[in-house]
Coordinates of C-alpha atoms in Angstrom, one line a residue:
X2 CA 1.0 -12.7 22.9
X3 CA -0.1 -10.5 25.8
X4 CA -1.7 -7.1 25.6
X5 CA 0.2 -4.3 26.2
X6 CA -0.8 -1.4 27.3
X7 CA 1.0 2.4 27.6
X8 CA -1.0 5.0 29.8
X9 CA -4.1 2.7 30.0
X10 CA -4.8 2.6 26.3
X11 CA -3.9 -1.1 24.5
X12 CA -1.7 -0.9 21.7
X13 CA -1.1 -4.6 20.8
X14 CA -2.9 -7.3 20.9
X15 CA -3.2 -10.5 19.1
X16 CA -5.8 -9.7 17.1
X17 CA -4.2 -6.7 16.0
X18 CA -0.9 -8.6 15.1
X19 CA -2.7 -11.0 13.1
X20 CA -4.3 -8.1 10.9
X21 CA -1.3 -6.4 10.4
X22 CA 0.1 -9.2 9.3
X23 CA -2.7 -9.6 6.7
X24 CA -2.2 -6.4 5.7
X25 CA 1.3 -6.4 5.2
X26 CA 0.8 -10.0 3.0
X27 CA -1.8 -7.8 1.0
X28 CA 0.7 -4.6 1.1
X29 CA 3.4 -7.5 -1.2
X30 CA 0.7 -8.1 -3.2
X31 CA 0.0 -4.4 -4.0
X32 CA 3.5 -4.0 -4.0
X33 CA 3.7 -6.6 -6.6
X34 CA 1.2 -5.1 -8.6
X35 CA 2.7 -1.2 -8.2
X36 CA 6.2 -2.3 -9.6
X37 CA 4.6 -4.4 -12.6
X38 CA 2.8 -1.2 -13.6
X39 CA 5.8 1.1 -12.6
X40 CA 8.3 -0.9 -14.7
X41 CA 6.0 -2.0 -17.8
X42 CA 5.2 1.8 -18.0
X43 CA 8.9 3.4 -17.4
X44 CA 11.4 1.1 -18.8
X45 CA 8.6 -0.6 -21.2
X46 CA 6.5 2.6 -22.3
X47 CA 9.1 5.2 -21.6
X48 CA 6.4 7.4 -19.5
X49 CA 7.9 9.5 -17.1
X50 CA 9.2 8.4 -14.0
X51 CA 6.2 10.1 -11.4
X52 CA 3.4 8.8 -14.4
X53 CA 4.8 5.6 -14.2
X54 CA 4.8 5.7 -10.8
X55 CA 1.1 7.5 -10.0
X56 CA -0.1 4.4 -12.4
X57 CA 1.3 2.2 -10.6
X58 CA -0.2 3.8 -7.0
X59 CA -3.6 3.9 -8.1
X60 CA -3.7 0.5 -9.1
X61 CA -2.4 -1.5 -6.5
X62 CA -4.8 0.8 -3.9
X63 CA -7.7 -0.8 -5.3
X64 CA -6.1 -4.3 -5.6
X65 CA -5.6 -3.8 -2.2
X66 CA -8.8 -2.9 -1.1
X67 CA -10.7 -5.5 -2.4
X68 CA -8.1 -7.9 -0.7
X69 CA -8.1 -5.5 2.3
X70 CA -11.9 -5.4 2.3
X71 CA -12.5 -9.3 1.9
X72 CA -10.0 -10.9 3.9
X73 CA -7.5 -7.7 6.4
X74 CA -10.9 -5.9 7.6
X75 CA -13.5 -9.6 6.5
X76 CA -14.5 -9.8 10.0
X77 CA -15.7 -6.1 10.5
X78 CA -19.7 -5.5 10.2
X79 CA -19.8 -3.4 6.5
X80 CA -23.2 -2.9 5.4
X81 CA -24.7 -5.3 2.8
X82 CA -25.5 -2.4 0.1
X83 CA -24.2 -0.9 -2.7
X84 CA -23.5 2.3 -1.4
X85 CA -21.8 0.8 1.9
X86 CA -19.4 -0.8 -0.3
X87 CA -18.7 2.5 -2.6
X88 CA -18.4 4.5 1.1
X89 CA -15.7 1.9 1.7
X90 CA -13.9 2.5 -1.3
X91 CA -14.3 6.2 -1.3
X92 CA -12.7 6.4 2.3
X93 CA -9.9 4.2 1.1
X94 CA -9.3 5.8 -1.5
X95 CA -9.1 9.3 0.2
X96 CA -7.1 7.9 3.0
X97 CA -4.8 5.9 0.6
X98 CA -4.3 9.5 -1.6
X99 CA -2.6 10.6 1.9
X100 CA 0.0 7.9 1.9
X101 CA 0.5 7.9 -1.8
X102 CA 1.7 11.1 -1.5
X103 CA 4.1 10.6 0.9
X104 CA 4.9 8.1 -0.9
X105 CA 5.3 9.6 -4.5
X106 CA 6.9 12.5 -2.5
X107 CA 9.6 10.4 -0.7
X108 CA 9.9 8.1 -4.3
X109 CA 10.7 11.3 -6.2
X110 CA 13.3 12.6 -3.7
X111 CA 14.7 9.3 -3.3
X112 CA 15.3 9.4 -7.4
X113 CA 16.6 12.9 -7.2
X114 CA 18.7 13.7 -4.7
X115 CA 19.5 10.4 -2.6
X116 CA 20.2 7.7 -4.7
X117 CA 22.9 7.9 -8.0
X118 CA 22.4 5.7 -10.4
X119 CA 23.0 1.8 -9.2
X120 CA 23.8 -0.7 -11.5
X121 CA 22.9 -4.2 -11.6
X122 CA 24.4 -6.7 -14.1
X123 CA 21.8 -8.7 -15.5
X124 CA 23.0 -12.7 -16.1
X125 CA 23.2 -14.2 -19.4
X126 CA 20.6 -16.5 -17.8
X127 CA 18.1 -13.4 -18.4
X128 CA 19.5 -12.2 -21.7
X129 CA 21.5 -9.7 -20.4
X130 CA 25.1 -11.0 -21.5
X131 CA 27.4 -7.7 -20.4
X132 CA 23.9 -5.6 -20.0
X133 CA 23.2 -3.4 -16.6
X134 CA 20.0 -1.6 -15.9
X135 CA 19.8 1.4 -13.3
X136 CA 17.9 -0.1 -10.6
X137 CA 17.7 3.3 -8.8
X138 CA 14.1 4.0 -9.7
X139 CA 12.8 1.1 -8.5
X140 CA 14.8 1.3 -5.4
X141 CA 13.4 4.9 -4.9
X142 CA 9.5 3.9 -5.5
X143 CA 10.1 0.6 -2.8
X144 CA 11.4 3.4 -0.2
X145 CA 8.1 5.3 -0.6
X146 CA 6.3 2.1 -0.4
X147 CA 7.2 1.8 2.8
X148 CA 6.9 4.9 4.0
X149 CA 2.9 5.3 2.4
X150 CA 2.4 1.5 4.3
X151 CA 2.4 3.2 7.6
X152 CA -0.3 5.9 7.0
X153 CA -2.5 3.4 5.1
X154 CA -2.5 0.8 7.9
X155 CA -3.6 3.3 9.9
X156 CA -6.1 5.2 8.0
X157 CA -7.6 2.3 7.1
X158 CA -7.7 0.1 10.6
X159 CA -9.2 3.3 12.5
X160 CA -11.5 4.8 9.3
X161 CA -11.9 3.2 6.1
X162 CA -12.9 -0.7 7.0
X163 CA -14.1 0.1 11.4
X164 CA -17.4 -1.4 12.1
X165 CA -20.0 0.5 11.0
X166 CA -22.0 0.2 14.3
X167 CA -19.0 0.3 16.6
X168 CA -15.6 2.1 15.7
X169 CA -13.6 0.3 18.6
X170 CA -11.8 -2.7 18.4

């Protein structure tokens, strides 16, 4: 794939293609792990629907930044120490609080005013002979993943994992 460039400044490149595409395999993962929590504590746990959801946030941002850290941003110069690596998490954290806002903001709209409930007839197959489960929550907290995903690519490509000697790319 070719460089492209708008006004002199390069947007895409391959390398940058292959790391988003890194992070958005570690974005399913975290995604994964944000529903697991958002469903065992909501439909499970009956918490309320933003606790559920805030759980489910803060754990899959620091699922994904060890995957980030390791494998997304691996090839970036970190700093061997302790401290380097709390930094890292500290900035990721901050920058991820920014897009899980948006994205507990858009999830709670979503569930509020947008979507009714939707129903969804589970199969006898999963026990659920004649049973239907409002999928509308869940639908709600994927739009604001999606949303959140943009900001924390970002935040995290241009602060949280850049070289610490050089910040370009």
């Amino acid at each position: 794939m070719a460089d492209r460039a708008l006004l002199g400044i390069t947007f895409l490149t391959v390398a940058r293609v292959k790391r988003l595409v890194k992070f958005g395999l570690v974005g399913v993962s975290g995604v994964f792990v944000n529903l697991v929590v958002f469903e065992a504590l909501f439909r499970l746990g009956a918490f309320p629907f933003s606790l559920a959801n805030a759980a489910g946030i803060a754990l899959s941002i620091f699922t994904n930044f060890l995957l980030n850290d390791a494998w997304t941003w691996g090839d970036r110069k970190k700093g061997a120490r302790r401290r380097d690596w709390f930094a890292r998490v500290g900035k990721y954290y901050i920058s991820a609080a920014a897009a899980a806002g948006v994205q507990l903001a858009v999830a709670w709209a979503m569930n509020h005013y947008l979507l009714g409930p939707i129903q969804l007839d589970l199969p006898a197959a999963l026990g659920g002979a004649g049973q239907s489960v409002d999928i509308s929550p869940t639908l709600a907290v994927l739009s604001g993943i999606i949303v959140g995903m943009g900001i924390n690519f970002l935040a995290g490509h241009l602060w949280a994992f850049r070289d610490i000697e050089d910040a370009a790319e």
